[in-house]
Amino acid sequence: LPGSQVDLRPLKNIDHLMKIPQTFECVKLDKRRGNIVLSRRAIMEKIRDRDRDKIVSKMKEGDIVQGTVKNLTEWGAFIDIGGVDALLHVTDLSFSRVDKVADILSIGNSIRVKIMKIDPDTKHISVSCKALGVDPYIDIEKKFKIGEKYEGEVFKLTQYGAFIRLDEGVEGLCH
């Protein structure tokens, strides 16, 4: 039983599994060398996939659910919703520009998200925080007029100009 086949995630210590009957799948059998390779992970993946199918079948696009931040990446976060992972892409975090996901989220945070897409083949789920709010660009022409002067907050400087926030989620570049 290779270490990579003990569990779904790498385990540093397997003492808690010792002397407890387990179910394994034979993944390789070499009669000539008298060698058998077993996998507990394969069994666990099948159980996880069966459970995932049950959970996902109860969800539909447009549902608003509570989730827990499980992992952060440069391009988003993985959110545990009812036992399955969903991807919250960085562009779906906020109407405002987000440089680092970690500036907004931390592992273990509980957040509300809207289910945007469920891929029927892969069962991948995409969620959004941004979709829970009102798009700040709807009827923006009533709030801001071309040619008028407005006060804003500079929130980022670059070589080519400054990014200015006029209102929550309404940002622009001043060259």
PDB file of C-alpha atoms in Angstrom, residues 19-152:
ATOM      1  CA  LYS A  19      -5.258  -2.684  13.448  1.00  0.00           C
ATOM      2  CA  ILE A  20      -8.572  -1.420  12.061  1.00  0.00           C
ATOM      3  CA  PRO A  21     -10.072  -3.463   9.205  1.00  0.00           C
ATOM      4  CA  GLN A  22     -10.037  -1.480   5.955  1.00  0.00           C
ATOM      5  CA  THR A  23     -11.308  -2.057   2.418  1.00  0.00           C
ATOM      6  CA  PHE A  24      -8.764  -1.903  -0.396  1.00  0.00           C
ATOM      7  CA  GLU A  25      -8.799  -2.186  -4.165  1.00  0.00           C
ATOM      8  CA  CYS A  26      -6.157  -4.235  -5.914  1.00  0.00           C
ATOM      9  CA  VAL A  27      -4.653  -1.888  -8.519  1.00  0.00           C
ATOM     10  CA  LYS A  28      -1.737  -4.036  -9.638  1.00  0.00           C
ATOM     11  CA  LEU A  29      -0.976  -7.733  -9.434  1.00  0.00           C
ATOM     12  CA  ASP A  30       2.404  -9.111 -10.477  1.00  0.00           C
ATOM     13  CA  LYS A  31       2.295 -12.908 -10.083  1.00  0.00           C
ATOM     14  CA  ARG A  32       5.824 -13.378 -11.380  1.00  0.00           C
ATOM     15  CA  ARG A  33       7.335 -11.106  -8.729  1.00  0.00           C
ATOM     16  CA  GLY A  34       4.763 -11.985  -6.058  1.00  0.00           C
ATOM     17  CA  ASN A  35       3.767  -8.342  -5.685  1.00  0.00           C
ATOM     18  CA  ILE A  36       0.337  -6.798  -5.060  1.00  0.00           C
ATOM     19  CA  VAL A  37      -0.329  -3.038  -4.975  1.00  0.00           C
ATOM     20  CA  LEU A  38      -3.399  -1.964  -3.004  1.00  0.00           C
ATOM     21  CA  SER A  39      -5.293   1.313  -2.801  1.00  0.00           C
ATOM     22  CA  ARG A  40      -7.559   2.540  -0.031  1.00  0.00           C
ATOM     23  CA  ARG A  41      -7.738   5.859  -1.854  1.00  0.00           C
ATOM     24  CA  ALA A  42      -9.531   4.302  -4.866  1.00  0.00           C
ATOM     25  CA  ILE A  43     -12.341   3.091  -2.585  1.00  0.00           C
ATOM     26  CA  MET A  44     -12.567   6.478  -0.864  1.00  0.00           C
ATOM     27  CA  GLU A  45     -12.706   8.294  -4.241  1.00  0.00           C
ATOM     28  CA  LYS A  46     -15.632   6.136  -5.366  1.00  0.00           C
ATOM     29  CA  ILE A  47     -17.506   6.870  -2.131  1.00  0.00           C
ATOM     30  CA  ARG A  48     -16.705  10.582  -2.431  1.00  0.00           C
ATOM     31  CA  ASP A  49     -17.881  10.693  -6.059  1.00  0.00           C
ATOM     32  CA  ARG A  50     -21.125   8.869  -5.231  1.00  0.00           C
ATOM     33  CA  ASP A  51     -21.778  11.243  -2.312  1.00  0.00           C
ATOM     34  CA  ARG A  52     -20.860  14.259  -4.484  1.00  0.00           C
ATOM     35  CA  ASP A  53     -23.411  13.191  -7.103  1.00  0.00           C
ATOM     36  CA  LYS A  54     -26.137  13.023  -4.424  1.00  0.00           C
ATOM     37  CA  ILE A  55     -25.219  16.443  -3.005  1.00  0.00           C
ATOM     38  CA  VAL A  56     -24.881  18.127  -6.409  1.00  0.00           C
ATOM     39  CA  SER A  57     -28.210  16.688  -7.601  1.00  0.00           C
ATOM     40  CA  LYS A  58     -29.937  18.691  -4.835  1.00  0.00           C
ATOM     41  CA  MET A  59     -28.310  21.964  -5.989  1.00  0.00           C
ATOM     42  CA  LYS A  60     -29.345  24.152  -8.880  1.00  0.00           C
ATOM     43  CA  GLU A  61     -27.939  27.202 -10.583  1.00  0.00           C
ATOM     44  CA  GLY A  62     -29.142  30.362  -8.865  1.00  0.00           C
ATOM     45  CA  ASP A  63     -29.247  28.838  -5.361  1.00  0.00           C
ATOM     46  CA  ILE A  64     -27.750  30.975  -2.601  1.00  0.00           C
ATOM     47  CA  VAL A  65     -25.783  28.838  -0.153  1.00  0.00           C
ATOM     48  CA  GLN A  66     -23.489  29.196   2.839  1.00  0.00           C
ATOM     49  CA  GLY A  67     -19.957  27.881   2.363  1.00  0.00           C
ATOM     50  CA  THR A  68     -16.584  27.710   4.058  1.00  0.00           C
ATOM     51  CA  VAL A  69     -13.348  28.887   2.454  1.00  0.00           C
ATOM     52  CA  LYS A  70     -11.232  25.773   2.070  1.00  0.00           C
ATOM     53  CA  ASN A  71      -8.244  26.929   0.021  1.00  0.00           C
ATOM     54  CA  LEU A  72      -6.906  30.140  -1.541  1.00  0.00           C
ATOM     55  CA  THR A  73      -5.067  30.478  -4.852  1.00  0.00           C
ATOM     56  CA  GLU A  74      -3.872  33.406  -6.981  1.00  0.00           C
ATOM     57  CA  TRP A  75      -6.915  33.037  -9.208  1.00  0.00           C
ATOM     58  CA  GLY A  76      -9.634  32.401  -6.631  1.00  0.00           C
ATOM     59  CA  ALA A  77     -10.758  30.268  -3.736  1.00  0.00           C
ATOM     60  CA  PHE A  78     -12.247  26.846  -3.205  1.00  0.00           C
ATOM     61  CA  ILE A  79     -15.413  26.936  -1.142  1.00  0.00           C
ATOM     62  CA  ASP A  80     -16.854  23.884   0.615  1.00  0.00           C
ATOM     63  CA  ILE A  81     -20.611  23.926   0.121  1.00  0.00           C
ATOM     64  CA  GLY A  82     -22.326  21.010   1.787  1.00  0.00           C
ATOM     65  CA  GLY A  83     -19.387  18.656   1.338  1.00  0.00           C
ATOM     66  CA  VAL A  84     -18.441  19.493  -2.245  1.00  0.00           C
ATOM     67  CA  ASP A  85     -15.887  22.002  -3.498  1.00  0.00           C
ATOM     68  CA  ALA A  86     -16.897  24.976  -5.598  1.00  0.00           C
ATOM     69  CA  LEU A  87     -14.646  27.497  -7.320  1.00  0.00           C
ATOM     70  CA  LEU A  88     -15.007  31.170  -6.498  1.00  0.00           C
ATOM     71  CA  HIS A  89     -12.971  32.919  -9.214  1.00  0.00           C
ATOM     72  CA  VAL A  90     -11.193  36.162  -8.284  1.00  0.00           C
ATOM     73  CA  THR A  91     -13.353  38.068 -10.791  1.00  0.00           C
ATOM     74  CA  ASP A  92     -16.493  36.872  -8.972  1.00  0.00           C
ATOM     75  CA  LEU A  93     -15.398  38.121  -5.546  1.00  0.00           C
ATOM     76  CA  SER A  94     -16.330  41.761  -5.972  1.00  0.00           C
ATOM     77  CA  PHE A  95     -17.281  44.395  -8.525  1.00  0.00           C
ATOM     78  CA  SER A  96     -14.117  46.208  -7.380  1.00  0.00           C
ATOM     79  CA  ARG A  97     -10.682  45.146  -8.554  1.00  0.00           C
ATOM     80  CA  VAL A  98      -9.119  42.433  -6.380  1.00  0.00           C
ATOM     81  CA  ASP A  99      -5.332  42.111  -6.443  1.00  0.00           C
ATOM     82  CA  LYS A 100      -4.982  39.318  -3.889  1.00  0.00           C
ATOM     83  CA  VAL A 101      -7.693  36.892  -2.853  1.00  0.00           C
ATOM     84  CA  ALA A 102      -6.107  36.766   0.616  1.00  0.00           C
ATOM     85  CA  ASP A 103      -6.881  40.481   1.048  1.00  0.00           C
ATOM     86  CA  ILE A 104     -10.582  39.580   1.138  1.00  0.00           C
ATOM     87  CA  LEU A 105     -10.821  35.946   2.273  1.00  0.00           C
ATOM     88  CA  SER A 106      -9.120  33.684   4.806  1.00  0.00           C
ATOM     89  CA  ILE A 107      -9.241  29.918   5.114  1.00  0.00           C
ATOM     90  CA  GLY A 108     -12.101  28.976   7.413  1.00  0.00           C
ATOM     91  CA  ASN A 109     -14.237  32.059   6.616  1.00  0.00           C
ATOM     92  CA  SER A 110     -17.943  31.365   6.297  1.00  0.00           C
ATOM     93  CA  ILE A 111     -19.424  33.151   3.270  1.00  0.00           C
ATOM     94  CA  ARG A 112     -22.644  33.308   1.288  1.00  0.00           C
ATOM     95  CA  VAL A 113     -22.321  32.609  -2.410  1.00  0.00           C
ATOM     96  CA  LYS A 114     -24.613  32.169  -5.387  1.00  0.00           C
ATOM     97  CA  ILE A 115     -24.276  29.048  -7.534  1.00  0.00           C
ATOM     98  CA  MET A 116     -23.619  30.335 -11.048  1.00  0.00           C
ATOM     99  CA  LYS A 117     -22.864  27.142 -12.980  1.00  0.00           C
ATOM    100  CA  ILE A 118     -22.906  23.402 -12.424  1.00  0.00           C
ATOM    101  CA  ASP A 119     -21.179  21.408 -15.143  1.00  0.00           C
ATOM    102  CA  PRO A 120     -23.372  18.318 -15.660  1.00  0.00           C
ATOM    103  CA  ASP A 121     -20.466  16.169 -16.862  1.00  0.00           C
ATOM    104  CA  THR A 122     -17.683  17.032 -14.414  1.00  0.00           C
ATOM    105  CA  LYS A 123     -19.943  18.187 -11.529  1.00  0.00           C
ATOM    106  CA  HIS A 124     -17.698  21.263 -11.164  1.00  0.00           C
ATOM    107  CA  ILE A 125     -19.486  24.123  -9.448  1.00  0.00           C
ATOM    108  CA  SER A 126     -18.781  27.830  -9.995  1.00  0.00           C
ATOM    109  CA  VAL A 127     -19.979  30.324  -7.393  1.00  0.00           C
ATOM    110  CA  SER A 128     -20.020  34.104  -7.015  1.00  0.00           C
ATOM    111  CA  CYS A 129     -20.120  36.637  -4.179  1.00  0.00           C
ATOM    112  CA  LYS A 130     -20.469  39.483  -6.648  1.00  0.00           C
ATOM    113  CA  ALA A 131     -23.775  38.111  -7.969  1.00  0.00           C
ATOM    114  CA  LEU A 132     -25.366  38.616  -4.525  1.00  0.00           C
ATOM    115  CA  GLY A 133     -25.059  42.387  -4.872  1.00  0.00           C
ATOM    116  CA  VAL A 134     -26.449  44.920  -7.288  1.00  0.00           C
ATOM    117  CA  ASP A 135     -24.308  45.664 -10.332  1.00  0.00           C
ATOM    118  CA  PRO A 136     -23.014  49.226  -9.746  1.00  0.00           C
ATOM    119  CA  TYR A 137     -23.025  49.869 -13.492  1.00  0.00           C
ATOM    120  CA  ILE A 138     -26.794  49.493 -13.832  1.00  0.00           C
ATOM    121  CA  ASP A 139     -28.161  53.006 -14.415  1.00  0.00           C
ATOM    122  CA  ILE A 140     -24.688  54.480 -13.823  1.00  0.00           C
ATOM    123  CA  GLU A 141     -25.434  57.235 -16.346  1.00  0.00           C
ATOM    124  CA  LYS A 142     -28.004  58.632 -13.872  1.00  0.00           C
ATOM    125  CA  LYS A 143     -25.339  58.955 -11.180  1.00  0.00           C
ATOM    126  CA  PHE A 144     -22.369  60.084 -13.287  1.00  0.00           C
ATOM    127  CA  LYS A 145     -22.457  62.343 -16.349  1.00  0.00           C
ATOM    128  CA  ILE A 146     -19.790  62.653 -19.017  1.00  0.00           C
ATOM    129  CA  GLY A 147     -17.956  65.981 -18.708  1.00  0.00           C
ATOM    130  CA  GLU A 148     -18.860  66.526 -15.047  1.00  0.00           C
ATOM    131  CA  LYS A 149     -16.301  66.645 -12.209  1.00  0.00           C
ATOM    132  CA  TYR A 150     -16.402  64.141  -9.361  1.00  0.00           C
ATOM    133  CA  GLU A 151     -14.280  63.454  -6.299  1.00  0.00           C
ATOM    134  CA  GLY A 152     -12.744  60.021  -6.030  1.00  0.00           C
TER     135      GLY A 152
END
